[in-house]
Coordinates of C-alpha atoms in Angstrom, one line a residue:
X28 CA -194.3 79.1 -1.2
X29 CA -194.5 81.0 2.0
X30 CA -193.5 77.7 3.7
X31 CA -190.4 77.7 1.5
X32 CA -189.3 81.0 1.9
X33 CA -189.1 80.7 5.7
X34 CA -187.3 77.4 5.4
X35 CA -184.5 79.9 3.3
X36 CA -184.8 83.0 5.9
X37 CA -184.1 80.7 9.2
X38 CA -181.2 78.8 7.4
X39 CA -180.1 82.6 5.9
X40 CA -180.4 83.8 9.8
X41 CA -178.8 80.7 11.6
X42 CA -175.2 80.9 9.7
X43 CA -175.7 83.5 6.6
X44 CA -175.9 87.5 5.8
X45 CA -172.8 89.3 6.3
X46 CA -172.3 93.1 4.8
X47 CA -169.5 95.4 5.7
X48 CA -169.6 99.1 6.3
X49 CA -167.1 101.1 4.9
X50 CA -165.2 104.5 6.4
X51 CA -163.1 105.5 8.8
X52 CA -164.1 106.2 12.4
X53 CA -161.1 104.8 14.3
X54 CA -160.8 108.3 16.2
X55 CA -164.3 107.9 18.0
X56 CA -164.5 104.4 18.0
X57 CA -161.0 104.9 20.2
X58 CA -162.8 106.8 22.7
X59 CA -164.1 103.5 24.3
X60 CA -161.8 101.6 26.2
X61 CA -161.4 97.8 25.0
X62 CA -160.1 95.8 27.8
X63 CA -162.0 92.1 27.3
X64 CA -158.1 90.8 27.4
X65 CA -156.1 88.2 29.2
X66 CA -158.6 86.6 31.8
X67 CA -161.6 88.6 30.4
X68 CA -160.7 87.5 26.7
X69 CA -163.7 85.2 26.6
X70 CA -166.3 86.7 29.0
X71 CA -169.4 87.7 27.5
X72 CA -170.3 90.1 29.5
X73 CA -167.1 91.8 29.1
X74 CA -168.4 92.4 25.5
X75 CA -171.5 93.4 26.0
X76 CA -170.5 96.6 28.1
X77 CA -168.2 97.5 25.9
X78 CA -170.5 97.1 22.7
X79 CA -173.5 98.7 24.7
X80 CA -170.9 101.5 25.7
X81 CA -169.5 102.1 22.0
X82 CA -173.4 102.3 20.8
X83 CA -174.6 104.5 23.5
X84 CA -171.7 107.1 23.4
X85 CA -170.7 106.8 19.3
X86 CA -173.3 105.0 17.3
X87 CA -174.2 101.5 15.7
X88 CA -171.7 102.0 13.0
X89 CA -169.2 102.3 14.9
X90 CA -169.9 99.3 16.6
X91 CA -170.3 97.1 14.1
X92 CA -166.2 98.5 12.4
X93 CA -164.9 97.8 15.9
X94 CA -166.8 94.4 15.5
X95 CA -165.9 93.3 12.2
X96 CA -162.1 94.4 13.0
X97 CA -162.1 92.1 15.6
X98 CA -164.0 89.1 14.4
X99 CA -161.1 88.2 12.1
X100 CA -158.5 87.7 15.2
X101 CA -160.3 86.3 17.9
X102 CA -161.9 82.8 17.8
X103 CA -163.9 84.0 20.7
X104 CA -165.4 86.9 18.9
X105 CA -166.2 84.9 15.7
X106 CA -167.9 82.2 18.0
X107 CA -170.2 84.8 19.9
X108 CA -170.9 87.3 17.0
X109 CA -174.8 86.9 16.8
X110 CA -174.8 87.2 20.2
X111 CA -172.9 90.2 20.3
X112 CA -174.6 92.1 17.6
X113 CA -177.9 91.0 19.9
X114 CA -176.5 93.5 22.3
X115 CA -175.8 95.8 19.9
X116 CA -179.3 95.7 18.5
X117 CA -180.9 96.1 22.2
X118 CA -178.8 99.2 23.2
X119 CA -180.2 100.8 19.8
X120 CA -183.5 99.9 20.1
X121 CA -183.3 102.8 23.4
X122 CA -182.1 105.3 20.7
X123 CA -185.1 104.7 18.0
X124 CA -187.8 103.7 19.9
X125 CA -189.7 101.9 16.9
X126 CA -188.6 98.8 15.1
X127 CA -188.8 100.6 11.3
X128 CA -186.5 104.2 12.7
X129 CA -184.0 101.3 14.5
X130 CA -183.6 98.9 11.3
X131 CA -182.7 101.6 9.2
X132 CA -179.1 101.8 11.6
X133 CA -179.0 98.5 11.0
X134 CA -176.4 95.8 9.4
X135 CA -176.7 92.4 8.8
X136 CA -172.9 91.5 9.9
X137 CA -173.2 88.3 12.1
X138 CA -176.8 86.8 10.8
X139 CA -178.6 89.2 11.1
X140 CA -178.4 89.1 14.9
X141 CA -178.5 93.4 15.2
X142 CA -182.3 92.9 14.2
X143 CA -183.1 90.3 16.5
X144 CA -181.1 92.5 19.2
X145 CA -183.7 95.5 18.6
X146 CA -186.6 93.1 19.0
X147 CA -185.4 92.0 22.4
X148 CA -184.9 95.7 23.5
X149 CA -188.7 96.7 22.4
X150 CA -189.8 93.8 24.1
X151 CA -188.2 94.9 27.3
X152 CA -189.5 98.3 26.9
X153 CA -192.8 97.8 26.4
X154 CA -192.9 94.5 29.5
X155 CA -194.7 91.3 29.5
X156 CA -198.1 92.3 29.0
X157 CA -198.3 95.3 26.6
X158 CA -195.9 93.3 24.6
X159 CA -198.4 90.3 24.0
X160 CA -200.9 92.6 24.0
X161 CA -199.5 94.4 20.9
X162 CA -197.8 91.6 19.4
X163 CA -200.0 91.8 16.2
X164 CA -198.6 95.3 15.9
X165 CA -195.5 95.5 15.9
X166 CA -193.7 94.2 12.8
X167 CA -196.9 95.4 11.2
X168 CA -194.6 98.4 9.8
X169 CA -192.1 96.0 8.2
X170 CA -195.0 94.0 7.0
X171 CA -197.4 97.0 5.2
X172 CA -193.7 97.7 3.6
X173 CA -193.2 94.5 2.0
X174 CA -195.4 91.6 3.7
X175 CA -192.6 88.4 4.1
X176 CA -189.1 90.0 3.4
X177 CA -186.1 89.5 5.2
X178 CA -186.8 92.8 7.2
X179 CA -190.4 91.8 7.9
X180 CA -188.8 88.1 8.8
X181 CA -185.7 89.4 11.2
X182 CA -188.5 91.0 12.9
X183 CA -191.2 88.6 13.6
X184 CA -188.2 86.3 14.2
X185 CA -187.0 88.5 16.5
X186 CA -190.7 89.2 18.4
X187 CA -189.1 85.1 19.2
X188 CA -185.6 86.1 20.5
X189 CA -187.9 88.9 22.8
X190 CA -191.0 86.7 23.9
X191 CA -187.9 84.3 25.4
X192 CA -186.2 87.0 27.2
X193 CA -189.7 88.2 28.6
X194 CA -190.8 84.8 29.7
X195 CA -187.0 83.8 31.3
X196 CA -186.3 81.3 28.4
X197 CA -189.3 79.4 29.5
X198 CA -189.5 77.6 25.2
X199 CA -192.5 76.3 25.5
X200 CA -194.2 78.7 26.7
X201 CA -192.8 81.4 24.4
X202 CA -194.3 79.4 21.5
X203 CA -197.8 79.2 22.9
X204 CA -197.4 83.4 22.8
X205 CA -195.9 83.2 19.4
X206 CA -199.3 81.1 18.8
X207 CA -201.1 84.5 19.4
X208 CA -200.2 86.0 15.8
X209 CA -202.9 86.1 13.7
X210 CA -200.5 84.9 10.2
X211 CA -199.2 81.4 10.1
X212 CA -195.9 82.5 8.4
X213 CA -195.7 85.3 11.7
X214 CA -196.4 82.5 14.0
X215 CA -193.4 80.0 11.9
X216 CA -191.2 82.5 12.0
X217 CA -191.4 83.7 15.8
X218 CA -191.1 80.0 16.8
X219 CA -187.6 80.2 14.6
X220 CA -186.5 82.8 16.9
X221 CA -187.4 81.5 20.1
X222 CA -185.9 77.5 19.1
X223 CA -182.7 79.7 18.3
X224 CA -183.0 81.7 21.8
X225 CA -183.0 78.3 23.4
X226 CA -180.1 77.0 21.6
X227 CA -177.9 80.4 21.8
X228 CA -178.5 80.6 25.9
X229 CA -176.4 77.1 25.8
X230 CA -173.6 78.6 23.5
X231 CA -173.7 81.4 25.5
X232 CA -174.2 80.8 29.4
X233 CA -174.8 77.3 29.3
X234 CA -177.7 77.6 31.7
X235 CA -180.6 76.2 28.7
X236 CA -183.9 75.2 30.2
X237 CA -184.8 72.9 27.6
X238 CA -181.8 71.2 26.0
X239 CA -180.4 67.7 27.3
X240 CA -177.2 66.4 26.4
X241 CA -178.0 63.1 27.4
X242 CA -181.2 63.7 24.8
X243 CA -179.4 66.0 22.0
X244 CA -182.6 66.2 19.7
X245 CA -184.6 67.7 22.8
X246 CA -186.8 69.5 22.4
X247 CA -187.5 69.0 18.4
X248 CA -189.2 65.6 20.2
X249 CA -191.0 66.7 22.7
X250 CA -192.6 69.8 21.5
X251 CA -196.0 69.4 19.4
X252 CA -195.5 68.2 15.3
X253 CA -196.4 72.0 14.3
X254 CA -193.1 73.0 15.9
X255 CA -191.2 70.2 14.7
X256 CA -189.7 71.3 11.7
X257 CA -188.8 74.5 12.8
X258 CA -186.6 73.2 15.9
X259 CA -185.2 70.6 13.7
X260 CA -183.8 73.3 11.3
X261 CA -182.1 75.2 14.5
X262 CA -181.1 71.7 16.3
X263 CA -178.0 70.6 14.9
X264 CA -175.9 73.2 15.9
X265 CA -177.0 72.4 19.7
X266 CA -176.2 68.5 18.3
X267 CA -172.5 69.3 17.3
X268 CA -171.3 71.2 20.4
X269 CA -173.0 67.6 22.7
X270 CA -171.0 65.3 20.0
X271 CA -167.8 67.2 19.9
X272 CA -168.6 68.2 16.5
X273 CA -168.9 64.4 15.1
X274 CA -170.6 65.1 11.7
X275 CA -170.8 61.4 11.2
X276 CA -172.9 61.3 14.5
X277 CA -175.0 64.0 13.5
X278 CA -176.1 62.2 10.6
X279 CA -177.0 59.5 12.5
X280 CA -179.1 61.1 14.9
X281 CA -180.8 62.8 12.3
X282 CA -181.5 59.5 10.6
X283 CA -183.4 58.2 13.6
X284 CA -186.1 60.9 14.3
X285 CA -189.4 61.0 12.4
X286 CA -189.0 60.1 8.7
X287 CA -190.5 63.7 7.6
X288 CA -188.3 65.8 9.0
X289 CA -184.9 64.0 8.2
X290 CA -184.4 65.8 5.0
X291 CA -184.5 69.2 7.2
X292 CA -182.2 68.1 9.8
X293 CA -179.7 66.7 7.2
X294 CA -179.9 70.3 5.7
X295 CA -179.6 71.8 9.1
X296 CA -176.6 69.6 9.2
X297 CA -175.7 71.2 5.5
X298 CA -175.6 74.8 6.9
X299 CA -173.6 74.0 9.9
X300 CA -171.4 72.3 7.2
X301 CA -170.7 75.4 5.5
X302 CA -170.7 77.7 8.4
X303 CA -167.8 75.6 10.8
X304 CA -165.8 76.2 7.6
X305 CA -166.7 79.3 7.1
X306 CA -168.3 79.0 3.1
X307 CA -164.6 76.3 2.5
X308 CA -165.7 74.6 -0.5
X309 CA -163.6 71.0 -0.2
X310 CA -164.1 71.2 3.5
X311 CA -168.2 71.6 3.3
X312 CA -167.8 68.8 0.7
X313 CA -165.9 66.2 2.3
X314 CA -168.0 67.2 5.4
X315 CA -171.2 66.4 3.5
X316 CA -169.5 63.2 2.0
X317 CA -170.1 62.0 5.5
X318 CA -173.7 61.1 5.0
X319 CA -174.2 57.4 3.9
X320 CA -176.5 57.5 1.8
X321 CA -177.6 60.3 -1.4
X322 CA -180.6 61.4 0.8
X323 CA -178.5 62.4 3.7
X324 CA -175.9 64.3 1.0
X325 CA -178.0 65.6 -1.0
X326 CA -179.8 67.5 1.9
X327 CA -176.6 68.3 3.4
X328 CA -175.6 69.8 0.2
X329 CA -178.9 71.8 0.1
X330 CA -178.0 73.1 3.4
X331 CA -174.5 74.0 2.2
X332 CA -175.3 76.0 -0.6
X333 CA -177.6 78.0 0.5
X334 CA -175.3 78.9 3.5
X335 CA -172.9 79.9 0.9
X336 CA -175.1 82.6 -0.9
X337 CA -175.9 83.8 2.4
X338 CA -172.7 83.7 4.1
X339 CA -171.3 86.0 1.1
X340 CA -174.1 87.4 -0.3
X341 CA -173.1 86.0 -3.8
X342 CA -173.6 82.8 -5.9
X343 CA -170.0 82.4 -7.1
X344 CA -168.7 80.0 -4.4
X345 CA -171.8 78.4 -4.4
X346 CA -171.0 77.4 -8.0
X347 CA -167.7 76.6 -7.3
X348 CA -169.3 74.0 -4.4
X349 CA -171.6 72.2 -6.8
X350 CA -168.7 71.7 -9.2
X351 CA -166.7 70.1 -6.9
X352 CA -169.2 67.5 -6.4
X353 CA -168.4 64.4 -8.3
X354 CA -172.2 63.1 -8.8
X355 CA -173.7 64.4 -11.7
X356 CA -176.9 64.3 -9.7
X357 CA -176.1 66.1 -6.5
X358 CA -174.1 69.0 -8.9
X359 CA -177.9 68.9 -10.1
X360 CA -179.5 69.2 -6.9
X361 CA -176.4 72.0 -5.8
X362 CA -177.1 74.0 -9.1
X363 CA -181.2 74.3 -8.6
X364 CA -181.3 74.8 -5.6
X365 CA -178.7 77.7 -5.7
X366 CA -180.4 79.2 -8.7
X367 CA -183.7 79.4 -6.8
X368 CA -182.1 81.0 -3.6
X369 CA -180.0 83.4 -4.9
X370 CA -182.8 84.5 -7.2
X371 CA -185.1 84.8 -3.9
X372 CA -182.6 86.9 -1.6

């Protein structure tokens, strides 16, 4: 069960879990000059001063309404949205110094990524060694609250996203520290964070340690089989950008790693699916129509669908997706499998 639920928080994290803030705060939010335009249009680090800026003179709301009035216009912003509400995140975390005070200013606009953000923050705070010395600590808050929710998740995903930053991106290394939580779904569920550290620094700088585009599955096979299910499940999206977002190429990759963990990379293949369309039912469907055989839709469907109810926070596309299926046995699959997922968010 445990094992499950991960498997539905990491695909809810990758591409899922937007909520919008309401109000008007134009007036302050004015105050802070937006000039990542023309040549600076799409440079990063344009946008992180000017979200750390808004955050550190307004607030985190005020952030995330510039954010979410943006994210609709530029392709760039859409793009790098979990990485921007990272910084967010880390510039809050030096307002609230404790995880539980700086989730509460939270959103989950962008995957989540705000959460992850504060984790990376603490984590720099507190340095390399009191950080692994505490690690046990630290999402224990979240935990004694309610032990394997999303908030108890986003952080021990994020002690992942904070070990990386820590240890310079150095993956496999950062999983050996994750190693030193004393729960096995803590330990799963930091590894999710640092395999998606390792594939955001590609999207991001392009300056990876440990992903090969002349090997697009690395490292899912080089790391040791406890790992392997977890990387797989954060892998494809490193798989498309190498493959110039060949679906039909994906699937084919996927179909030549080990047999058990197929399944997950076809549904990894299934959220990426849904999220390059952003939740488009005949898109996602003719995308998972790729796969040649019903193993490799099926899974892909899986993927979709639960993208969908986190994506919009609501299972009425997903039921639209499953209907437009025109096997009777993946609109079975589609229906189940969006029944238990919504039911578990």
């Amino acid at each position: 069960m445990r094992k499950s639920l991960i498997q539905i928080l990491i695909i809810a994290i990758v591409v899922g879990g937007i909520f919008y803030l309401h109000g008007k705060k134009e007036e302050k939010a004015a105050a802070i000059r937006f000039n990542c335009t023309e040549e600076k249009a799409n440079n990063f680090d344009c946008y992180r001063s000017y979200y750390s800026n808004m955050v550190k003179n307004n607030s985190v709301a005020d952030a995330f309404e510039d954010l979410k009035s943006r994210y609709e216009k530029s392709d760039y912003v859409s793009s790098q949205c979990h990485q921007i509400v990272h910084v967010i995140g880390f510039e809050a975390s030096k307002k609230w110094r404790t995880v539980t005070q700086a989730y509460k200013e939270g959103d989950s606009f962008c995957w989540s990524g705000y959460y992850h953000g504060v984790l990376e923050g603490i984590a720099n705070q507190n340095g390399y060694k009191n950080f692994v010395k505490n690690i046990n600590e630290i999402c224990k808050p979240l935990a004694e609250t309610r032990r394997y929710s999303f908030d108890h998740y986003n952080c021990v995903h994020g002690l992942g996203h904070g070990i990386m930053a820590l240890k310079d991106d150095e993956l496999f290394q950062s999983l050996d520290i994750c190693d030193g939580l004393n729960d096995s779904w803590e330990r799963t569920s930091c590894w999710s964070g640092a395999f998606m550290e390792n594939v955001m620094m590609d999207s991001r700088y392009h300056t990876a340690k440990y992903l090969k585009p002349e090997d697009p599955l690395y490292p899912c096979n080089a790391v040791g089989k406890q790992y392997k299910e977890t990387c797989y499940l954060m892998q494809t999206s490193y798989i498309l950008t190498v493959v110039n977002s060949n679906f039909s190429k994906v699937f084919e990759l996927c179909s030549g790693i080990e047999p058990e963990y197929r399944n997950i990379c076809y549904q990894s293949l299934g959220r990426d699916a849904s999220g390059r369309s952003t939740s488009n039912v005949k898109q996602t469907v003719e995308t998972c129509y790729l796969g040649k055989n019903y193993d490799q839709r099926a899974n892909c469907i899986i993927g979709a669908v639960k993208d969908f109810i986190s994506y919009l926070h609501s299972d009425t596309r997903a039921k639209e997706l499953c209907a437009a299926l025109d096997d009777k046995n993946l609109q079975d699959v589609c229906m189940s499998t969006a029944e238990s997922y919504y039911n578990n968010l």
